[in-house]
Amino acid sequence: MATLGTFTLLATFVAAAYAVAASVAGGRLRSRRLIESGIGAFYLTAALMTVASCLIVHAFVTGNYAIKYVQHYSDTAQPLAYKIASYWGGLDGSIMFWVFLLAVFGTIAVATNRERHRELIPYVVATIAATEMFFIFIMVVHNNPFSTYLTGVPAEGRGLNPLLQNFYMAIHPPSLYTGFVAMTIPYAFGIAALATGHLDDAWLRAVRRWTMIGWLFLTFGLTLGMLWAYEELGWGGFWGWDPVENAGLLPWFTATAFLHSVMVQERRGMLRVWNVTLVIVTFFLTIFGTFMTRSGVVQSVHAFGEDRWLAYLFSGFMVLILTFSFGLVIYRLPLLKSRHELDSWASREAAFLANNWILLFSAFFVLFATMFPTLSEAVTGERLTVGPPFFNKWMLPIGLMLLLLTGIAPLLAWRKSTIRNLIEQFTWPAAATMVTAAAVYALGIHVWESVACFALCAFVGVTIAQEFVRGAGVRRGATGTDLLTAMIGLVGRSRRRYGGYIVHLGIVLMFLGFAGQGYKQDEQLLLKPGQQATVGRYTIVHNALTVTSDDQKQMITGQVTVRRGEKVLTDMAPAKWFFNKHEQEPTSEVAIRRTPAEDLYIVLAGYDVSTQTATYAVTINPLVDWIWFGFGVLAFGTGIALLPERAFAFATAKLPAGAVTTGLMLLLLLMPGAVRAQDAQTVNPIQRSELRRQLEQEFMCMCGGCRAPMNDCPMGASCHGKKEMEAKIDTLVAQGMTHDQIKAAFVAEYGEEVLTTPPDRGFNRLAWALPYVMGATGASIIAMVAWRWSRRDEDTPAPAAAAAAPGQDQALAERLDDELRDLD
Amino acid sequence: MSSAISTEAATGKRRAARRPRPAPKVTPEPDAPPDSFQVWHFFVLMSLVGATAAVILSRQSTPEHLVLISFAIGAAGISAMALYRMLAPLATTDADLATEPLSDRLRGDLEREKALTLRSIKELEFDRAMGKLSQEDFDEMAGRLRARALGIMRQLDEGGGAYRAVIERELASRVGAAAVSAAPPVRPAPEAPPAVERPDAAARACACGVANDPDARFCKACGRQL
């Protein structure tokens, strides 16, 4: 079976190489038979990868431990679903899974566009097949998932990492990979358009749908990653700016920018170079993300480990991508000239320009901050940490600015907004912003980030509502129906626009969840059986500790009752699981009580079975579930925008479009959401001073395993390294030392590696200065380009469209008018 | 478009449904009626036989094992089909493949493209009604989209022309072949200029030799009253 698998991979490599050669030769020589043969070879790669995937999954399911990869990532006790998920659980298999997805997606893209974009298809096939070749090459020469033990085949497997044996982790990588892979399709079409010189808007129409699909899967993957971190890592948060998380976020930023700027090209014929650049950068970032997580250049909790050889291979491939792609862009620059110029800063295209600048800045900032420790180590020899506080310092205002633009852009007119227009559009949203800010402040939330976020959410929410109501009003006037019917018709008829607004609504809901993080509450409780403690409005009663086991693991579970006043709300059971063969890596099974207003989040952080004493880390997370719900709305909106013309007629007649996706997301939400459910002595939470809380954010846990800030250490109270550091902080605080003195003492003891943000001096000053430089440079370039555009406007000849209107065929024009009238 | 449909009908190929139809093929049996044995049928059949044999002969009989073995063999069947799909075009000539007229799939694509463009024009009208687009901008942007829509409509209409060329070539080659072999002609040879003959009894032939739709009142080629 292993030999057959290796042979299949080799055959796939040959087929892909043939597809590249035949397609390029066919394209150059205009030979239809070569092109068709190349397409056939391209389909063959997908079929062969399917065979290879079936073989590896078969090996996992039947426990063929002669194959090293199978032995490393599975064992007999593993449930079937996780045996299948083990396929992408390790480095070798994840690369193979990547190629499989790329081959399948590529085949679908080529099959659906083969007629409409005949001139592009040979180069699309060649680009995708060349990308496949690179990954297959890695597998064949370096990471063959089918390599076997020559002697001494183990009788049992090592088993999948316990942290990955989680429902979300089983589907998170496929989703993220699908997003990554889908981004290859727009790149392939972009390269084909550049290679052939067919740089009108046709290639954009071919890739828009694929970008949306890729974007949706990336968002889904990132959301699943957040859910996994929230439920499995047990530190109460969901996003830790880990390099692997960032790897998925980078292309998300640029893909979001592309989805917006593509509209400007379609409507106004502008940003043509920019769009093709975004497509290239997005693809590059997907490869770069893969490089980051697989080569070991960055340290992460869930990177695959260091592999210098792989790092060289990836570096070569990335250099090739950049050189080749931007070489083509430069070669085709004359064909990429803008048709129009920027008329006014108060226009939608200007808002999109600003949004693009911010998104691209975010991508480069996150990339820079993620890579800074590696850079710093290369230059100074000392590895630093760039932790969440550094990211948050920048990304928080950036996020708020993006949210603001989400509200502003739909209100602006294309080309130019007049003052009257602006007043008319902005009155209600601006009023809602102010009222909300005042109301939130009056309700006692005095964290400025949260207040601003709530106010901006109101701004965007009212903007969207206003767009729907006004749009329905116009449609009502045209069709004479009632408001609700008009609104449904509106969404059905302008799916992309209103689907987009629904996506914005999803983003607003997600931001509500982020705003809640500003005033979350966390405490640690040390309780004996029968004792209770109060956190926020909840009283937590510790009843007992139980020790149980099954085939796979031993489970230590804290039995907790939660009350509000005298009323028993629920029973909860946070636990620690020790998987066989992975006893050193216990997993936290968090107990969560979900409500729309807040989550009660309890982790069994420490325990003593002999005395039945338990330490609970209790977090009250306000509004966090709105993030997951927001994703459901976002997926619903994307589904509407993606549905084809015919499908929508069916969907509106039978059931709301995208209902399946939302339903699935809600189902995902509810599954783990089910909460596993006496007079007592009341004790106080473990006392932590404000200074200690602050320092826990600023110091890394130096236990050597988690590489997380002290307040986010996934091992919680059971982490010995952290305990030691906490004790030191308490001692120094008790001695009356100030914040800076304690910080200096820790740096003296542990080195600068202990800090979560790089100190602002020497080479590390670069980390603080560069974002400013990047932002200012980007803004200056955009301002300069826009200024030149607006200047050029004076010399621009009359719009080409007037000439383009072919008046010669009157009959055809009349037919077009008739069809437009019939279109409703 | 209507002319395209009627011309296509004149080829005498009976097709049960207009849409959706199978993708344009590079398979070398263009004359085979769609309900006859196709190449892909062979591969599906072989995969089924292979999967059945594997399931019977398999020593492990857990459901997941059998399902995966069957999938693997099914995928191998698809691979064989793809290999055929890769090699078959090499056995033909560029000319054979280039004669492919406006195919059903391309027609479908163009129809979708047209619908999308018309919808974009409607969106612009909507923007104008919402006060987000001035009349001047509307005229300019809608003008561009209208030009695109007209281009697509023209391409769709001209699809019939491509068919006509193919049919004429086909007829000429058949007639030529028939004359050489002295065999009874498949159909009476048309007078020059080569005309498309319609076997449908209801078709109305014009004096110029062009077949018209049964309900046509004027000839679509020369405009003469029928």
JSON list of N, CA and C in Angstrom, two decimals, chain A residues 598-659:
[
{"chain": "A", "resi": 598, "resn": "GLU", "atom": "N", "xyz": [-23.22, 37.03, 28.58]},
{"chain": "A", "resi": 598, "resn": "GLU", "atom": "CA", "xyz": [-21.87, 36.70, 29.02]},
{"chain": "A", "resi": 598, "resn": "GLU", "atom": "C", "xyz": [-21.71, 35.19, 29.15]},
{"chain": "A", "resi": 599, "resn": "ASP", "atom": "N", "xyz": [-20.46, 34.75, 29.11]},
{"chain": "A", "resi": 599, "resn": "ASP", "atom": "CA", "xyz": [-20.13, 33.34, 29.35]},
{"chain": "A", "resi": 599, "resn": "ASP", "atom": "C", "xyz": [-19.51, 33.22, 30.72]},
{"chain": "A", "resi": 600, "resn": "LEU", "atom": "N", "xyz": [-19.93, 32.20, 31.45]},
{"chain": "A", "resi": 600, "resn": "LEU", "atom": "CA", "xyz": [-19.21, 31.85, 32.67]},
{"chain": "A", "resi": 600, "resn": "LEU", "atom": "C", "xyz": [-18.28, 30.71, 32.28]},
{"chain": "A", "resi": 601, "resn": "TYR", "atom": "N", "xyz": [-16.99, 30.92, 32.48]},
{"chain": "A", "resi": 601, "resn": "TYR", "atom": "CA", "xyz": [-15.96, 30.05, 31.90]},
{"chain": "A", "resi": 601, "resn": "TYR", "atom": "C", "xyz": [-15.11, 29.51, 33.04]},
{"chain": "A", "resi": 602, "resn": "ILE", "atom": "N", "xyz": [-15.21, 28.21, 33.29]},
{"chain": "A", "resi": 602, "resn": "ILE", "atom": "CA", "xyz": [-14.49, 27.66, 34.45]},
{"chain": "A", "resi": 602, "resn": "ILE", "atom": "C", "xyz": [-13.47, 26.61, 33.98]},
{"chain": "A", "resi": 603, "resn": "VAL", "atom": "N", "xyz": [-12.25, 26.77, 34.45]},
{"chain": "A", "resi": 603, "resn": "VAL", "atom": "CA", "xyz": [-11.18, 25.83, 34.12]},
{"chain": "A", "resi": 603, "resn": "VAL", "atom": "C", "xyz": [-10.68, 25.21, 35.43]},
{"chain": "A", "resi": 604, "resn": "LEU", "atom": "N", "xyz": [-10.48, 23.90, 35.38]},
{"chain": "A", "resi": 604, "resn": "LEU", "atom": "CA", "xyz": [-9.86, 23.25, 36.53]},
{"chain": "A", "resi": 604, "resn": "LEU", "atom": "C", "xyz": [-8.35, 23.47, 36.39]},
{"chain": "A", "resi": 605, "resn": "ALA", "atom": "N", "xyz": [-7.87, 24.48, 37.11]},
{"chain": "A", "resi": 605, "resn": "ALA", "atom": "CA", "xyz": [-6.48, 24.89, 36.90]},
{"chain": "A", "resi": 605, "resn": "ALA", "atom": "C", "xyz": [-5.51, 24.07, 37.74]},
{"chain": "A", "resi": 606, "resn": "GLY", "atom": "N", "xyz": [-5.97, 23.58, 38.89]},
{"chain": "A", "resi": 606, "resn": "GLY", "atom": "CA", "xyz": [-5.10, 22.77, 39.74]},
{"chain": "A", "resi": 606, "resn": "GLY", "atom": "C", "xyz": [-5.96, 21.90, 40.65]},
{"chain": "A", "resi": 607, "resn": "TYR", "atom": "N", "xyz": [-5.36, 20.87, 41.24]},
{"chain": "A", "resi": 607, "resn": "TYR", "atom": "CA", "xyz": [-6.17, 19.99, 42.08]},
{"chain": "A", "resi": 607, "resn": "TYR", "atom": "C", "xyz": [-5.25, 19.19, 43.00]},
{"chain": "A", "resi": 608, "resn": "ASP", "atom": "N", "xyz": [-5.87, 18.70, 44.07]},
{"chain": "A", "resi": 608, "resn": "ASP", "atom": "CA", "xyz": [-5.18, 17.75, 44.94]},
{"chain": "A", "resi": 608, "resn": "ASP", "atom": "C", "xyz": [-6.20, 16.67, 45.25]},
{"chain": "A", "resi": 609, "resn": "VAL", "atom": "N", "xyz": [-5.99, 15.50, 44.65]},
{"chain": "A", "resi": 609, "resn": "VAL", "atom": "CA", "xyz": [-7.01, 14.44, 44.76]},
{"chain": "A", "resi": 609, "resn": "VAL", "atom": "C", "xyz": [-7.13, 13.97, 46.21]},
{"chain": "A", "resi": 610, "resn": "SER", "atom": "N", "xyz": [-6.02, 13.95, 46.93]},
{"chain": "A", "resi": 610, "resn": "SER", "atom": "CA", "xyz": [-6.07, 13.41, 48.30]},
{"chain": "A", "resi": 610, "resn": "SER", "atom": "C", "xyz": [-6.97, 14.26, 49.20]},
{"chain": "A", "resi": 611, "resn": "THR", "atom": "N", "xyz": [-6.90, 15.58, 49.03]},
{"chain": "A", "resi": 611, "resn": "THR", "atom": "CA", "xyz": [-7.73, 16.45, 49.88]},
{"chain": "A", "resi": 611, "resn": "THR", "atom": "C", "xyz": [-8.99, 16.92, 49.15]},
{"chain": "A", "resi": 612, "resn": "GLN", "atom": "N", "xyz": [-9.13, 16.50, 47.90]},
{"chain": "A", "resi": 612, "resn": "GLN", "atom": "CA", "xyz": [-10.28, 16.90, 47.06]},
{"chain": "A", "resi": 612, "resn": "GLN", "atom": "C", "xyz": [-10.33, 18.42, 46.84]},
{"chain": "A", "resi": 613, "resn": "THR", "atom": "N", "xyz": [-9.17, 19.06, 46.98]},
{"chain": "A", "resi": 613, "resn": "THR", "atom": "CA", "xyz": [-9.10, 20.51, 46.78]},
{"chain": "A", "resi": 613, "resn": "THR", "atom": "C", "xyz": [-8.91, 20.82, 45.30]},
{"chain": "A", "resi": 614, "resn": "ALA", "atom": "N", "xyz": [-9.56, 21.87, 44.86]},
{"chain": "A", "resi": 614, "resn": "ALA", "atom": "CA", "xyz": [-9.43, 22.25, 43.45]},
{"chain": "A", "resi": 614, "resn": "ALA", "atom": "C", "xyz": [-9.16, 23.74, 43.32]},
{"chain": "A", "resi": 615, "resn": "THR", "atom": "N", "xyz": [-8.34, 24.08, 42.33]},
{"chain": "A", "resi": 615, "resn": "THR", "atom": "CA", "xyz": [-8.16, 25.49, 41.99]},
{"chain": "A", "resi": 615, "resn": "THR", "atom": "C", "xyz": [-8.89, 25.74, 40.68]},
{"chain": "A", "resi": 616, "resn": "TYR", "atom": "N", "xyz": [-9.81, 26.67, 40.71]},
{"chain": "A", "resi": 616, "resn": "TYR", "atom": "CA", "xyz": [-10.56, 26.99, 39.49]},
{"chain": "A", "resi": 616, "resn": "TYR", "atom": "C", "xyz": [-10.16, 28.37, 38.98]},
{"chain": "A", "resi": 617, "resn": "ALA", "atom": "N", "xyz": [-9.92, 28.45, 37.68]},
{"chain": "A", "resi": 617, "resn": "ALA", "atom": "CA", "xyz": [-9.76, 29.77, 37.06]},
{"chain": "A", "resi": 617, "resn": "ALA", "atom": "C", "xyz": [-11.12, 30.12, 36.46]},
{"chain": "A", "resi": 618, "resn": "VAL", "atom": "N", "xyz": [-11.72, 31.16, 37.00]},
{"chain": "A", "resi": 618, "resn": "VAL", "atom": "CA", "xyz": [-13.07, 31.53, 36.57]},
{"chain": "A", "resi": 618, "resn": "VAL", "atom": "C", "xyz": [-13.00, 32.84, 35.78]},
{"chain": "A", "resi": 619, "resn": "THR", "atom": "N", "xyz": [-13.57, 32.82, 34.59]},
{"chain": "A", "resi": 619, "resn": "THR", "atom": "CA", "xyz": [-13.58, 34.04, 33.77]},
{"chain": "A", "resi": 619, "resn": "THR", "atom": "C", "xyz": [-15.02, 34.37, 33.40]},
{"chain": "A", "resi": 620, "resn": "ILE", "atom": "N", "xyz": [-15.36, 35.63, 33.50]},
{"chain": "A", "resi": 620, "resn": "ILE", "atom": "CA", "xyz": [-16.67, 36.06, 32.99]},
{"chain": "A", "resi": 620, "resn": "ILE", "atom": "C", "xyz": [-16.40, 36.85, 31.73]},
{"chain": "A", "resi": 621, "resn": "ASN", "atom": "N", "xyz": [-16.79, 36.27, 30.62]},
{"chain": "A", "resi": 621, "resn": "ASN", "atom": "CA", "xyz": [-16.51, 36.83, 29.29]},
{"chain": "A", "resi": 621, "resn": "ASN", "atom": "C", "xyz": [-17.76, 37.48, 28.73]},
{"chain": "A", "resi": 622, "resn": "PRO", "atom": "N", "xyz": [-17.88, 38.80, 28.80]},
{"chain": "A", "resi": 622, "resn": "PRO", "atom": "CA", "xyz": [-19.11, 39.42, 28.30]},
{"chain": "A", "resi": 622, "resn": "PRO", "atom": "C", "xyz": [-19.20, 39.34, 26.78]},
{"chain": "A", "resi": 623, "resn": "LEU", "atom": "N", "xyz": [-20.37, 39.04, 26.29]},
{"chain": "A", "resi": 623, "resn": "LEU", "atom": "CA", "xyz": [-20.73, 39.14, 24.85]},
{"chain": "A", "resi": 623, "resn": "LEU", "atom": "C", "xyz": [-19.91, 38.25, 23.92]},
{"chain": "A", "resi": 624, "resn": "VAL", "atom": "N", "xyz": [-19.14, 37.32, 24.47]},
{"chain": "A", "resi": 624, "resn": "VAL", "atom": "CA", "xyz": [-18.22, 36.59, 23.61]},
{"chain": "A", "resi": 624, "resn": "VAL", "atom": "C", "xyz": [-18.95, 35.74, 22.55]},
{"chain": "A", "resi": 625, "resn": "ASP", "atom": "N", "xyz": [-20.15, 35.26, 22.90]},
{"chain": "A", "resi": 625, "resn": "ASP", "atom": "CA", "xyz": [-20.85, 34.40, 21.93]},
{"chain": "A", "resi": 625, "resn": "ASP", "atom": "C", "xyz": [-21.29, 35.15, 20.68]},
{"chain": "A", "resi": 626, "resn": "TRP", "atom": "N", "xyz": [-21.31, 36.47, 20.76]},
{"chain": "A", "resi": 626, "resn": "TRP", "atom": "CA", "xyz": [-21.69, 37.24, 19.57]},
{"chain": "A", "resi": 626, "resn": "TRP", "atom": "C", "xyz": [-20.65, 37.09, 18.47]},
{"chain": "A", "resi": 627, "resn": "ILE", "atom": "N", "xyz": [-19.45, 36.74, 18.87]},
{"chain": "A", "resi": 627, "resn": "ILE", "atom": "CA", "xyz": [-18.41, 36.52, 17.84]},
{"chain": "A", "resi": 627, "resn": "ILE", "atom": "C", "xyz": [-18.81, 35.33, 16.98]},
{"chain": "A", "resi": 628, "resn": "TRP", "atom": "N", "xyz": [-19.21, 34.24, 17.62]},
{"chain": "A", "resi": 628, "resn": "TRP", "atom": "CA", "xyz": [-19.55, 33.02, 16.86]},
{"chain": "A", "resi": 628, "resn": "TRP", "atom": "C", "xyz": [-20.85, 33.27, 16.08]},
{"chain": "A", "resi": 629, "resn": "PHE", "atom": "N", "xyz": [-21.78, 33.92, 16.74]},
{"chain": "A", "resi": 629, "resn": "PHE", "atom": "CA", "xyz": [-23.05, 34.21, 16.05]},
{"chain": "A", "resi": 629, "resn": "PHE", "atom": "C", "xyz": [-22.79, 35.15, 14.86]},
{"chain": "A", "resi": 630, "resn": "GLY", "atom": "N", "xyz": [-21.91, 36.13, 15.09]},
{"chain": "A", "resi": 630, "resn": "GLY", "atom": "CA", "xyz": [-21.55, 37.07, 14.02]},
{"chain": "A", "resi": 630, "resn": "GLY", "atom": "C", "xyz": [-20.99, 36.33, 12.82]},
{"chain": "A", "resi": 631, "resn": "PHE", "atom": "N", "xyz": [-20.20, 35.29, 13.09]},
{"chain": "A", "resi": 631, "resn": "PHE", "atom": "CA", "xyz": [-19.68, 34.53, 11.96]},
{"chain": "A", "resi": 631, "resn": "PHE", "atom": "C", "xyz": [-20.82, 33.85, 11.20]},
{"chain": "A", "resi": 632, "resn": "GLY", "atom": "N", "xyz": [-21.82, 33.34, 11.94]},
{"chain": "A", "resi": 632, "resn": "GLY", "atom": "CA", "xyz": [-22.98, 32.72, 11.28]},
{"chain": "A", "resi": 632, "resn": "GLY", "atom": "C", "xyz": [-23.64, 33.71, 10.34]},
{"chain": "A", "resi": 633, "resn": "VAL", "atom": "N", "xyz": [-23.83, 34.95, 10.81]},
{"chain": "A", "resi": 633, "resn": "VAL", "atom": "CA", "xyz": [-24.46, 35.99, 9.98]},
{"chain": "A", "resi": 633, "resn": "VAL", "atom": "C", "xyz": [-23.57, 36.29, 8.78]},
{"chain": "A", "resi": 634, "resn": "LEU", "atom": "N", "xyz": [-22.28, 36.37, 9.04]},
{"chain": "A", "resi": 634, "resn": "LEU", "atom": "CA", "xyz": [-21.31, 36.65, 7.96]},
{"chain": "A", "resi": 634, "resn": "LEU", "atom": "C", "xyz": [-21.37, 35.56, 6.88]},
{"chain": "A", "resi": 635, "resn": "ALA", "atom": "N", "xyz": [-21.44, 34.31, 7.33]},
{"chain": "A", "resi": 635, "resn": "ALA", "atom": "CA", "xyz": [-21.49, 33.20, 6.36]},
{"chain": "A", "resi": 635, "resn": "ALA", "atom": "C", "xyz": [-22.80, 33.26, 5.57]},
{"chain": "A", "resi": 636, "resn": "PHE", "atom": "N", "xyz": [-23.87, 33.61, 6.26]},
{"chain": "A", "resi": 636, "resn": "PHE", "atom": "CA", "xyz": [-25.18, 33.76, 5.61]},
{"chain": "A", "resi": 636, "resn": "PHE", "atom": "C", "xyz": [-25.10, 34.83, 4.51]},
{"chain": "A", "resi": 637, "resn": "GLY", "atom": "N", "xyz": [-24.50, 35.95, 4.85]},
{"chain": "A", "resi": 637, "resn": "GLY", "atom": "CA", "xyz": [-24.35, 37.05, 3.88]},
{"chain": "A", "resi": 637, "resn": "GLY", "atom": "C", "xyz": [-23.49, 36.63, 2.70]},
{"chain": "A", "resi": 638, "resn": "THR", "atom": "N", "xyz": [-22.38, 35.95, 2.98]},
{"chain": "A", "resi": 638, "resn": "THR", "atom": "CA", "xyz": [-21.51, 35.51, 1.88]},
{"chain": "A", "resi": 638, "resn": "THR", "atom": "C", "xyz": [-22.26, 34.51, 1.01]},
{"chain": "A", "resi": 639, "resn": "GLY", "atom": "N", "xyz": [-23.05, 33.63, 1.67]},
{"chain": "A", "resi": 639, "resn": "GLY", "atom": "CA", "xyz": [-23.84, 32.66, 0.92]},
{"chain": "A", "resi": 639, "resn": "GLY", "atom": "C", "xyz": [-24.79, 33.36, -0.04]},
{"chain": "A", "resi": 640, "resn": "ILE", "atom": "N", "xyz": [-25.42, 34.42, 0.42]},
{"chain": "A", "resi": 640, "resn": "ILE", "atom": "CA", "xyz": [-26.34, 35.17, -0.45]},
{"chain": "A", "resi": 640, "resn": "ILE", "atom": "C", "xyz": [-25.58, 35.78, -1.62]},
{"chain": "A", "resi": 641, "resn": "ALA", "atom": "N", "xyz": [-24.43, 36.36, -1.33]},
{"chain": "A", "resi": 641, "resn": "ALA", "atom": "CA", "xyz": [-23.65, 37.00, -2.40]},
{"chain": "A", "resi": 641, "resn": "ALA", "atom": "C", "xyz": [-23.13, 35.97, -3.40]},
{"chain": "A", "resi": 642, "resn": "LEU", "atom": "N", "xyz": [-22.93, 34.74, -2.92]},
{"chain": "A", "resi": 642, "resn": "LEU", "atom": "CA", "xyz": [-22.35, 33.71, -3.79]},
{"chain": "A", "resi": 642, "resn": "LEU", "atom": "C", "xyz": [-23.37, 32.99, -4.65]},
{"chain": "A", "resi": 643, "resn": "LEU", "atom": "N", "xyz": [-24.63, 32.99, -4.17]},
{"chain": "A", "resi": 643, "resn": "LEU", "atom": "CA", "xyz": [-25.63, 32.17, -4.88]},
{"chain": "A", "resi": 643, "resn": "LEU", "atom": "C", "xyz": [-25.79, 32.64, -6.32]},
{"chain": "A", "resi": 644, "resn": "PRO", "atom": "N", "xyz": [-25.86, 31.69, -7.25]},
{"chain": "A", "resi": 644, "resn": "PRO", "atom": "CA", "xyz": [-26.09, 32.09, -8.63]},
{"chain": "A", "resi": 644, "resn": "PRO", "atom": "C", "xyz": [-27.53, 32.55, -8.84]},
{"chain": "A", "resi": 645, "resn": "GLU", "atom": "N", "xyz": [-27.73, 33.20, -9.95]},
{"chain": "A", "resi": 645, "resn": "GLU", "atom": "CA", "xyz": [-29.04, 33.78, -10.29]},
{"chain": "A", "resi": 645, "resn": "GLU", "atom": "C", "xyz": [-30.18, 32.77, -10.11]},
{"chain": "A", "resi": 646, "resn": "ARG", "atom": "N", "xyz": [-30.00, 31.57, -10.70]},
{"chain": "A", "resi": 646, "resn": "ARG", "atom": "CA", "xyz": [-31.10, 30.61, -10.70]},
{"chain": "A", "resi": 646, "resn": "ARG", "atom": "C", "xyz": [-31.35, 30.07, -9.31]},
{"chain": "A", "resi": 647, "resn": "ALA", "atom": "N", "xyz": [-30.25, 29.82, -8.60]},
{"chain": "A", "resi": 647, "resn": "ALA", "atom": "CA", "xyz": [-30.39, 29.21, -7.28]},
{"chain": "A", "resi": 647, "resn": "ALA", "atom": "C", "xyz": [-31.18, 30.10, -6.35]},
{"chain": "A", "resi": 648, "resn": "PHE", "atom": "N", "xyz": [-31.06, 31.39, -6.54]},
{"chain": "A", "resi": 648, "resn": "PHE", "atom": "CA", "xyz": [-31.71, 32.28, -5.59]},
{"chain": "A", "resi": 648, "resn": "PHE", "atom": "C", "xyz": [-33.23, 32.21, -5.72]},
{"chain": "A", "resi": 649, "resn": "ALA", "atom": "N", "xyz": [-33.71, 32.07, -6.95]},
{"chain": "A", "resi": 649, "resn": "ALA", "atom": "CA", "xyz": [-35.15, 31.97, -7.14]},
{"chain": "A", "resi": 649, "resn": "ALA", "atom": "C", "xyz": [-35.68, 30.79, -6.35]},
{"chain": "A", "resi": 650, "resn": "PHE", "atom": "N", "xyz": [-34.95, 29.68, -6.41]},
{"chain": "A", "resi": 650, "resn": "PHE", "atom": "CA", "xyz": [-35.34, 28.48, -5.68]},
{"chain": "A", "resi": 650, "resn": "PHE", "atom": "C", "xyz": [-35.24, 28.73, -4.17]},
{"chain": "A", "resi": 651, "resn": "ALA", "atom": "N", "xyz": [-34.13, 29.33, -3.79]},
{"chain": "A", "resi": 651, "resn": "ALA", "atom": "CA", "xyz": [-33.87, 29.51, -2.37]},
{"chain": "A", "resi": 651, "resn": "ALA", "atom": "C", "xyz": [-34.90, 30.43, -1.72]},
{"chain": "A", "resi": 652, "resn": "THR", "atom": "N", "xyz": [-35.26, 31.49, -2.39]},
{"chain": "A", "resi": 652, "resn": "THR", "atom": "CA", "xyz": [-36.22, 32.39, -1.76]},
{"chain": "A", "resi": 652, "resn": "THR", "atom": "C", "xyz": [-37.59, 31.75, -1.69]},
{"chain": "A", "resi": 653, "resn": "ALA", "atom": "N", "xyz": [-37.84, 30.84, -2.64]},
{"chain": "A", "resi": 653, "resn": "ALA", "atom": "CA", "xyz": [-39.15, 30.20, -2.62]},
{"chain": "A", "resi": 653, "resn": "ALA", "atom": "C", "xyz": [-39.23, 29.17, -1.50]},
{"chain": "A", "resi": 654, "resn": "LYS", "atom": "N", "xyz": [-38.12, 28.49, -1.24]},
{"chain": "A", "resi": 654, "resn": "LYS", "atom": "CA", "xyz": [-38.19, 27.37, -0.31]},
{"chain": "A", "resi": 654, "resn": "LYS", "atom": "C", "xyz": [-37.66, 27.71, 1.09]},
{"chain": "A", "resi": 655, "resn": "LEU", "atom": "N", "xyz": [-36.48, 28.23, 1.14]},
{"chain": "A", "resi": 655, "resn": "LEU", "atom": "CA", "xyz": [-35.89, 28.51, 2.45]},
{"chain": "A", "resi": 655, "resn": "LEU", "atom": "C", "xyz": [-34.86, 29.62, 2.31]},
{"chain": "A", "resi": 656, "resn": "PRO", "atom": "N", "xyz": [-34.53, 30.30, 3.38]},
{"chain": "A", "resi": 656, "resn": "PRO", "atom": "CA", "xyz": [-33.60, 31.41, 3.23]},
{"chain": "A", "resi": 656, "resn": "PRO", "atom": "C", "xyz": [-32.25, 30.91, 2.77]},
{"chain": "A", "resi": 657, "resn": "ALA", "atom": "N", "xyz": [-31.66, 31.67, 1.86]},
{"chain": "A", "resi": 657, "resn": "ALA", "atom": "CA", "xyz": [-30.36, 31.29, 1.33]},
{"chain": "A", "resi": 657, "resn": "ALA", "atom": "C", "xyz": [-29.33, 31.27, 2.44]},
{"chain": "A", "resi": 658, "resn": "GLY", "atom": "N", "xyz": [-28.44, 30.33, 2.40]},
{"chain": "A", "resi": 658, "resn": "GLY", "atom": "CA", "xyz": [-27.38, 30.28, 3.41]},
{"chain": "A", "resi": 658, "resn": "GLY", "atom": "C", "xyz": [-27.86, 29.71, 4.74]},
{"chain": "A", "resi": 659, "resn": "ALA", "atom": "N", "xyz": [-29.13, 29.28, 4.80]},
{"chain": "A", "resi": 659, "resn": "ALA", "atom": "CA", "xyz": [-29.65, 28.78, 6.06]},
{"chain": "A", "resi": 659, "resn": "ALA", "atom": "C", "xyz": [-28.86, 27.57, 6.53]}
]
